[in-house]
PDB file of C-alpha atoms in Angstrom:
ATOM      1  CA  THR A 151     -48.667  47.106-133.656  1.00 64.00           C
ATOM      2  CA  GLN A 152     -51.338  45.788-131.250  1.00 74.00           C
ATOM      3  CA  LEU A 153     -54.764  47.450-131.030  1.00 87.00           C
ATOM      4  CA  LEU A 154     -54.716  46.643-127.414  1.00 93.00           C
ATOM      5  CA  GLU A 155     -51.589  47.221-125.438  1.00 95.00           C
ATOM      6  CA  GLN A 156     -51.100  45.404-122.188  1.00 96.00           C
ATOM      7  CA  SER A 157     -48.618  46.393-119.529  1.00 95.00           C
ATOM      8  CA  PRO A 158     -46.533  45.307-117.906  1.00 96.00           C
ATOM      9  CA  GLN A 159     -45.482  42.373-120.121  1.00 95.00           C
ATOM     10  CA  PHE A 160     -44.157  40.428-117.140  1.00 96.00           C
ATOM     11  CA  LEU A 161     -44.860  40.721-113.486  1.00 96.00           C
ATOM     12  CA  SER A 162     -43.291  38.797-110.699  1.00 97.00           C
ATOM     13  CA  ILE A 163     -44.429  39.319-107.052  1.00 96.00           C
ATOM     14  CA  GLN A 164     -44.443  37.574-103.715  1.00 97.00           C
ATOM     15  CA  GLU A 165     -47.390  35.912-102.291  1.00 97.00           C
ATOM     16  CA  GLY A 166     -49.692  38.284-100.428  1.00 97.00           C
ATOM     17  CA  GLU A 167     -48.767  41.346-102.494  1.00 97.00           C
ATOM     18  CA  ASN A 168     -51.174  43.230-104.768  1.00 97.00           C
ATOM     19  CA  LEU A 169     -50.781  43.693-108.486  1.00 97.00           C
ATOM     20  CA  THR A 170     -52.504  45.639-111.309  1.00 98.00           C
ATOM     21  CA  VAL A 171     -52.413  44.809-115.041  1.00 98.00           C
ATOM     22  CA  TYR A 172     -53.363  47.415-117.596  1.00 98.00           C
ATOM     23  CA  CYS A 173     -55.086  47.130-121.055  1.00 97.00           C
ATOM     24  CA  ASN A 174     -55.042  50.306-123.174  1.00 96.00           C
ATOM     25  CA  SER A 175     -56.132  51.334-126.653  1.00 95.00           C
ATOM     26  CA  SER A 176     -56.879  54.397-128.721  1.00 92.00           C
ATOM     27  CA  SER A 177     -60.053  52.621-129.927  1.00 92.00           C
ATOM     28  CA  VAL A 178     -63.473  52.546-128.325  1.00 93.00           C
ATOM     29  CA  PHE A 179     -64.794  49.118-127.470  1.00 93.00           C
ATOM     30  CA  SER A 180     -68.351  47.912-126.947  1.00 91.00           C
ATOM     31  CA  SER A 181     -67.066  45.497-124.321  1.00 92.00           C
ATOM     32  CA  LEU A 182     -63.854  44.102-122.881  1.00 94.00           C
ATOM     33  CA  GLN A 183     -63.082  40.618-121.643  1.00 94.00           C
ATOM     34  CA  TRP A 184     -60.311  39.270-119.457  1.00 97.00           C
ATOM     35  CA  TYR A 185     -59.000  35.735-119.845  1.00 96.00           C
ATOM     36  CA  ARG A 186     -56.486  33.749-117.875  1.00 97.00           C
ATOM     37  CA  GLN A 187     -54.315  31.159-119.581  1.00 96.00           C
ATOM     38  CA  GLU A 188     -52.269  28.558-117.722  1.00 94.00           C
ATOM     39  CA  PRO A 189     -49.215  26.839-119.340  1.00 89.00           C
ATOM     40  CA  GLY A 190     -50.293  24.189-121.809  1.00 90.00           C
ATOM     41  CA  GLU A 191     -53.927  25.190-121.742  1.00 94.00           C
ATOM     42  CA  GLY A 192     -56.276  27.479-123.605  1.00 95.00           C
ATOM     43  CA  PRO A 193     -57.521  30.802-122.357  1.00 96.00           C
ATOM     44  CA  VAL A 194     -60.470  30.789-119.869  1.00 96.00           C
ATOM     45  CA  LEU A 195     -62.815  33.738-119.572  1.00 95.00           C
ATOM     46  CA  LEU A 196     -62.715  35.526-116.238  1.00 96.00           C
ATOM     47  CA  VAL A 197     -65.062  38.430-116.806  1.00 95.00           C
ATOM     48  CA  THR A 198     -66.801  40.716-119.402  1.00 93.00           C
ATOM     49  CA  VAL A 199     -67.341  44.399-118.753  1.00 94.00           C
ATOM     50  CA  VAL A 200     -69.746  46.248-121.043  1.00 92.00           C
ATOM     51  CA  THR A 201     -70.421  49.658-119.478  1.00 91.00           C
ATOM     52  CA  GLY A 202     -67.997  52.603-119.273  1.00 93.00           C
ATOM     53  CA  GLY A 203     -66.876  53.048-115.706  1.00 94.00           C
ATOM     54  CA  GLU A 204     -68.047  49.573-114.747  1.00 95.00           C
ATOM     55  CA  VAL A 205     -66.316  47.764-111.950  1.00 97.00           C
ATOM     56  CA  LYS A 206     -66.733  44.041-111.402  1.00 96.00           C
ATOM     57  CA  LYS A 207     -65.307  41.939-108.549  1.00 97.00           C
ATOM     58  CA  LEU A 208     -64.533  38.248-108.618  1.00 95.00           C
ATOM     59  CA  LYS A 209     -63.369  37.251-105.204  1.00 95.00           C
ATOM     60  CA  ARG A 210     -59.794  38.941-104.968  1.00 97.00           C
ATOM     61  CA  LEU A 211     -59.949  40.104-108.580  1.00 97.00           C
ATOM     62  CA  THR A 212     -61.324  43.587-109.455  1.00 97.00           C
ATOM     63  CA  PHE A 213     -61.897  44.586-113.109  1.00 97.00           C
ATOM     64  CA  GLN A 214     -62.554  48.093-114.274  1.00 97.00           C
ATOM     65  CA  PHE A 215     -63.638  49.408-117.601  1.00 96.00           C
ATOM     66  CA  GLY A 216     -62.573  52.986-118.378  1.00 95.00           C
ATOM     67  CA  ASP A 217     -65.165  55.668-118.602  1.00 95.00           C
ATOM     68  CA  ALA A 218     -64.328  56.273-122.300  1.00 95.00           C
ATOM     69  CA  ARG A 219     -64.390  52.443-122.924  1.00 94.00           C
ATOM     70  CA  LYS A 220     -60.809  52.551-124.317  1.00 95.00           C
ATOM     71  CA  ASP A 221     -59.024  50.952-121.396  1.00 95.00           C
ATOM     72  CA  SER A 222     -59.386  48.467-118.630  1.00 97.00           C
ATOM     73  CA  SER A 223     -57.509  47.203-115.582  1.00 97.00           C
ATOM     74  CA  LEU A 224     -57.286  44.071-113.551  1.00 98.00           C
ATOM     75  CA  HIS A 225     -56.275  44.343-109.924  1.00 98.00           C
ATOM     76  CA  ILE A 226     -55.491  41.320-107.778  1.00 97.00           C
ATOM     77  CA  THR A 227     -55.421  41.647-104.032  1.00 97.00           C
ATOM     78  CA  ALA A 228     -53.320  39.429-101.831  1.00 97.00           C
ATOM     79  CA  ALA A 229     -52.109  37.372-104.775  1.00 97.00           C
ATOM     80  CA  GLN A 230     -51.629  33.676-104.417  1.00 97.00           C
ATOM     81  CA  PRO A 231     -49.491  31.202-106.392  1.00 96.00           C
ATOM     82  CA  GLY A 232     -52.689  29.895-108.032  1.00 95.00           C
ATOM     83  CA  ASP A 233     -53.089  33.343-109.629  1.00 96.00           C
ATOM     84  CA  THR A 234     -49.987  32.603-111.755  1.00 96.00           C
ATOM     85  CA  GLY A 235     -50.743  32.667-115.467  1.00 96.00           C
ATOM     86  CA  LEU A 236     -50.987  34.723-118.595  1.00 96.00           C
ATOM     87  CA  TYR A 237     -53.688  37.341-118.398  1.00 97.00           C
ATOM     88  CA  LEU A 238     -55.199  38.452-121.749  1.00 97.00           C
ATOM     89  CA  CYS A 239     -57.554  41.279-122.429  1.00 96.00           C
ATOM     90  CA  ALA A 240     -59.803  41.187-125.494  1.00 94.00           C
ATOM     91  CA  GLY A 241     -61.842  44.082-126.822  1.00 92.00           C
ATOM     92  CA  PHE A 242     -64.940  43.776-128.995  1.00 90.00           C
ATOM     93  CA  ARG A 243     -65.971  46.493-131.462  1.00 87.00           C
ATOM     94  CA  SER A 244     -69.553  46.292-132.652  1.00 82.00           C
ATOM     95  CA  ASN A 245     -68.974  48.469-135.689  1.00 79.00           C
ATOM     96  CA  ASP A 246     -66.848  45.813-137.392  1.00 77.00           C
ATOM     97  CA  TYR A 247     -67.731  42.782-135.227  1.00 78.00           C
ATOM     98  CA  LYS A 248     -64.022  42.319-134.415  1.00 81.00           C
ATOM     99  CA  LEU A 249     -62.674  40.865-131.203  1.00 86.00           C
ATOM    100  CA  SER A 250     -58.924  41.828-130.721  1.00 90.00           C
ATOM    101  CA  PHE A 251     -56.645  40.341-128.164  1.00 93.00           C
ATOM    102  CA  GLY A 252     -53.780  42.043-126.347  1.00 95.00           C
ATOM    103  CA  ALA A 253     -50.417  40.335-126.195  1.00 94.00           C
ATOM    104  CA  GLY A 254     -50.904  39.357-122.556  1.00 96.00           C
ATOM    105  CA  THR A 255     -49.238  39.939-119.152  1.00 97.00           C
ATOM    106  CA  THR A 256     -47.386  37.006-117.600  1.00 96.00           C
ATOM    107  CA  VAL A 257     -47.984  37.000-113.845  1.00 97.00           C
ATOM    108  CA  THR A 258     -45.842  34.905-111.497  1.00 97.00           C
ATOM    109  CA  VAL A 259     -46.721  34.812-107.845  1.00 97.00           C
ATOM    110  CA  ARG A 260     -43.900  33.354-105.689  1.00 96.00           C
ATOM    111  CA  ALA A 261     -44.744  31.348-102.572  1.00 95.00           C
TER     112      ALA A 261
ATOM    113  CA  ASN B 118     -68.645  17.135-121.376  1.00 74.00           C
ATOM    114  CA  ALA B 119     -65.146  17.239-122.748  1.00 84.00           C
ATOM    115  CA  GLY B 120     -65.653  20.772-124.121  1.00 94.00           C
ATOM    116  CA  VAL B 121     -63.205  21.538-126.949  1.00 97.00           C
ATOM    117  CA  THR B 122     -60.619  18.925-127.737  1.00 97.00           C
ATOM    118  CA  GLN B 123     -57.650  19.314-130.103  1.00 97.00           C
ATOM    119  CA  THR B 124     -55.215  16.825-131.540  1.00 97.00           C
ATOM    120  CA  PRO B 125     -52.350  16.494-131.798  1.00 97.00           C
ATOM    121  CA  LYS B 126     -50.823  18.258-128.786  1.00 96.00           C
ATOM    122  CA  PHE B 127     -47.464  18.681-130.379  1.00 96.00           C
ATOM    123  CA  ARG B 128     -46.189  18.305-133.943  1.00 97.00           C
ATOM    124  CA  ILE B 129     -42.990  18.980-135.847  1.00 97.00           C
ATOM    125  CA  LEU B 130     -43.235  19.423-139.597  1.00 97.00           C
ATOM    126  CA  LYS B 131     -40.671  19.805-142.279  1.00 97.00           C
ATOM    127  CA  ILE B 132     -40.949  22.737-144.729  1.00 97.00           C
ATOM    128  CA  GLY B 133     -43.348  21.881-147.509  1.00 96.00           C
ATOM    129  CA  GLN B 134     -45.234  19.110-145.601  1.00 97.00           C
ATOM    130  CA  SER B 135     -48.969  19.226-145.026  1.00 96.00           C
ATOM    131  CA  MET B 136     -51.020  18.404-141.994  1.00 96.00           C
ATOM    132  CA  THR B 137     -54.522  18.763-140.464  1.00 97.00           C
ATOM    133  CA  LEU B 138     -55.093  19.977-136.950  1.00 98.00           C
ATOM    134  CA  GLN B 139     -58.249  18.393-135.523  1.00 98.00           C
ATOM    135  CA  CYS B 140     -60.774  20.203-133.326  1.00 98.00           C
ATOM    136  CA  THR B 141     -63.996  18.827-131.923  1.00 98.00           C
ATOM    137  CA  GLN B 142     -66.576  20.304-129.479  1.00 97.00           C
ATOM    138  CA  ASP B 143     -69.392  18.527-127.737  1.00 96.00           C
ATOM    139  CA  MET B 144     -71.339  21.629-126.546  1.00 95.00           C
ATOM    140  CA  ASN B 145     -73.529  21.818-129.701  1.00 93.00           C
ATOM    141  CA  HIS B 146     -72.035  25.314-130.398  1.00 94.00           C
ATOM    142  CA  ASN B 147     -72.729  26.718-133.865  1.00 92.00           C
ATOM    143  CA  TYR B 148     -69.765  29.051-133.938  1.00 93.00           C
ATOM    144  CA  MET B 149     -66.172  27.779-134.080  1.00 94.00           C
ATOM    145  CA  TYR B 150     -62.838  29.523-134.489  1.00 95.00           C
ATOM    146  CA  TRP B 151     -59.193  28.936-135.174  1.00 97.00           C
ATOM    147  CA  TYR B 152     -56.526  31.241-133.645  1.00 97.00           C
ATOM    148  CA  ARG B 153     -52.846  31.231-133.610  1.00 97.00           C
ATOM    149  CA  GLN B 154     -50.805  32.559-130.661  1.00 96.00           C
ATOM    150  CA  ASP B 155     -47.323  33.892-131.176  1.00 93.00           C
ATOM    151  CA  PRO B 156     -45.107  35.278-128.334  1.00 85.00           C
ATOM    152  CA  GLY B 157     -45.766  39.004-127.811  1.00 81.00           C
ATOM    153  CA  MET B 158     -48.532  39.047-130.437  1.00 83.00           C
ATOM    154  CA  GLY B 159     -51.684  37.904-128.837  1.00 86.00           C
ATOM    155  CA  LEU B 160     -54.236  35.642-130.401  1.00 93.00           C
ATOM    156  CA  LYS B 161     -54.953  36.198-134.096  1.00 94.00           C
ATOM    157  CA  LEU B 162     -58.037  34.847-135.810  1.00 94.00           C
ATOM    158  CA  ILE B 163     -57.310  32.564-138.777  1.00 96.00           C
ATOM    159  CA  TYR B 164     -60.755  31.295-139.835  1.00 95.00           C
ATOM    160  CA  TYR B 165     -64.149  30.910-138.271  1.00 93.00           C
ATOM    161  CA  SER B 166     -67.420  29.139-138.993  1.00 94.00           C
ATOM    162  CA  VAL B 167     -71.021  30.114-138.134  1.00 91.00           C
ATOM    163  CA  GLY B 168     -72.375  26.645-138.737  1.00 91.00           C
ATOM    164  CA  ALA B 169     -71.928  23.442-140.708  1.00 92.00           C
ATOM    165  CA  GLY B 170     -71.024  24.240-144.357  1.00 93.00           C
ATOM    166  CA  ILE B 171     -70.253  27.846-143.657  1.00 93.00           C
ATOM    167  CA  THR B 172     -66.713  29.250-143.091  1.00 94.00           C
ATOM    168  CA  ASP B 173     -65.034  32.629-143.453  1.00 93.00           C
ATOM    169  CA  LYS B 174     -61.665  34.183-143.354  1.00 94.00           C
ATOM    170  CA  GLY B 175     -60.311  35.842-140.198  1.00 92.00           C
ATOM    171  CA  GLU B 176     -57.344  38.178-139.814  1.00 91.00           C
ATOM    172  CA  VAL B 177     -54.497  35.840-140.966  1.00 95.00           C
ATOM    173  CA  PRO B 178     -56.006  33.125-143.315  1.00 97.00           C
ATOM    174  CA  ASN B 179     -53.118  32.878-145.778  1.00 96.00           C
ATOM    175  CA  GLY B 180     -51.595  29.347-145.865  1.00 96.00           C
ATOM    176  CA  TYR B 181     -54.515  27.637-144.214  1.00 97.00           C
ATOM    177  CA  ASN B 182     -57.844  26.077-145.119  1.00 97.00           C
ATOM    178  CA  VAL B 183     -60.770  24.903-143.183  1.00 97.00           C
ATOM    179  CA  SER B 184     -63.968  22.828-143.610  1.00 95.00           C
ATOM    180  CA  ARG B 185     -67.058  22.354-141.474  1.00 96.00           C
ATOM    181  CA  SER B 186     -69.058  19.327-142.458  1.00 96.00           C
ATOM    182  CA  THR B 187     -70.604  18.780-139.007  1.00 96.00           C
ATOM    183  CA  THR B 188     -71.470  20.910-136.035  1.00 95.00           C
ATOM    184  CA  GLU B 189     -68.885  19.125-133.883  1.00 96.00           C
ATOM    185  CA  ASP B 190     -65.752  19.205-136.074  1.00 97.00           C
ATOM    186  CA  PHE B 191     -63.711  22.105-137.495  1.00 98.00           C
ATOM    187  CA  PRO B 192     -60.351  20.871-138.825  1.00 98.00           C
ATOM    188  CA  LEU B 193     -57.648  23.292-139.886  1.00 98.00           C
ATOM    189  CA  ARG B 194     -55.454  22.279-142.902  1.00 97.00           C
ATOM    190  CA  LEU B 195     -51.934  23.546-143.474  1.00 96.00           C
ATOM    191  CA  GLU B 196     -50.710  23.085-146.968  1.00 89.00           C
ATOM    192  CA  LEU B 197     -47.011  23.486-147.794  1.00 94.00           C
ATOM    193  CA  ALA B 198     -45.883  24.271-144.273  1.00 95.00           C
ATOM    194  CA  ALA B 199     -43.511  27.240-143.771  1.00 96.00           C
ATOM    195  CA  PRO B 200     -41.389  28.307-140.784  1.00 96.00           C
ATOM    196  CA  SER B 201     -43.759  31.377-140.311  1.00 96.00           C
ATOM    197  CA  GLN B 202     -46.485  28.901-139.347  1.00 97.00           C
ATOM    198  CA  THR B 203     -44.588  27.877-136.326  1.00 97.00           C
ATOM    199  CA  SER B 204     -46.989  28.740-133.579  1.00 97.00           C
ATOM    200  CA  VAL B 205     -49.505  27.537-130.967  1.00 97.00           C
ATOM    201  CA  TYR B 206     -52.889  26.895-132.534  1.00 98.00           C
ATOM    202  CA  PHE B 207     -56.100  27.196-130.509  1.00 98.00           C
ATOM    203  CA  CYS B 208     -59.605  26.082-131.527  1.00 98.00           C
ATOM    204  CA  ALA B 209     -62.575  27.736-129.819  1.00 96.00           C
ATOM    205  CA  SER B 210     -66.254  27.594-129.877  1.00 95.00           C
ATOM    206  CA  SER B 211     -69.246  29.722-128.721  1.00 91.00           C
ATOM    207  CA  TYR B 212     -72.970  29.343-128.549  1.00 88.00           C
ATOM    208  CA  SER B 213     -73.647  32.500-130.520  1.00 78.00           C
ATOM    209  CA  GLY B 214     -71.571  34.819-132.738  1.00 73.00           C
ATOM    210  CA  LEU B 215     -69.010  37.251-131.478  1.00 68.00           C
ATOM    211  CA  ALA B 216     -70.718  39.987-129.528  1.00 67.00           C
ATOM    212  CA  GLY B 217     -70.041  41.973-126.419  1.00 66.00           C
ATOM    213  CA  ASP B 218     -70.738  39.303-123.860  1.00 75.00           C
ATOM    214  CA  VAL B 219     -70.233  36.081-125.814  1.00 84.00           C
ATOM    215  CA  GLU B 220     -67.952  33.587-124.050  1.00 89.00           C
ATOM    216  CA  GLN B 221     -65.584  31.569-126.179  1.00 92.00           C
ATOM    217  CA  PHE B 222     -64.455  28.172-124.966  1.00 95.00           C
ATOM    218  CA  PHE B 223     -60.933  27.291-125.981  1.00 96.00           C
ATOM    219  CA  GLY B 224     -59.203  23.936-126.519  1.00 97.00           C
ATOM    220  CA  PRO B 225     -55.816  23.102-124.987  1.00 96.00           C
ATOM    221  CA  GLY B 226     -53.958  24.038-128.137  1.00 97.00           C
ATOM    222  CA  THR B 227     -51.558  22.390-130.679  1.00 97.00           C
ATOM    223  CA  ARG B 228     -47.946  23.420-130.624  1.00 97.00           C
ATOM    224  CA  LEU B 229     -46.584  23.271-134.123  1.00 97.00           C
ATOM    225  CA  THR B 230     -42.970  23.670-135.154  1.00 97.00           C
ATOM    226  CA  VAL B 231     -42.015  23.867-138.831  1.00 97.00           C
ATOM    227  CA  LEU B 232     -38.295  23.209-139.522  1.00 95.00           C
TER     228      LEU B 232
END
């Protein structure tokens, strides 16, 4: 079982549509990171959220950290084909210095 | 800067063979990591290093060994390869140790198949 559960596992949408990816856990995290991974490449960090309830925006991407610091979401507005990739969340627990990754959500944006 | 580089890109091994996955970073990062990525499982930490000469086990170290003789290089050794080691392996580095806001920089990965 994964410490961080991501949903949905796969998402295919048309260009211009909006999408939301979820990252949930029963554990509390000190911070949560979102990475994007393109085929044949390693993950690249998009954002880190550290405060419960925090919302960060990166152009058309909006990241939210839950108030209880157990969950997070990534919302993409007006998705573009360049947003296609595997989105990974990773939660850090300061009590055991462990960084745990979710299994990822594969997003495909069709032109 | 090239960042984190890994070789080879692809490799097929027979059961029982050995090999070394190479990883080099040119960012002068003290911390380096090896992960494996399996479908539906996320990234799992195999080994990590906090500096030259210092390594420690991660979540899934069995069947692997590492060494860190220089700041730049962090090779991963597979002894007696098994089908369960079929995976995509990623090397990563960071300026400081894992903490809430530390960014890890990943290499492009090595896709290994053990038959």
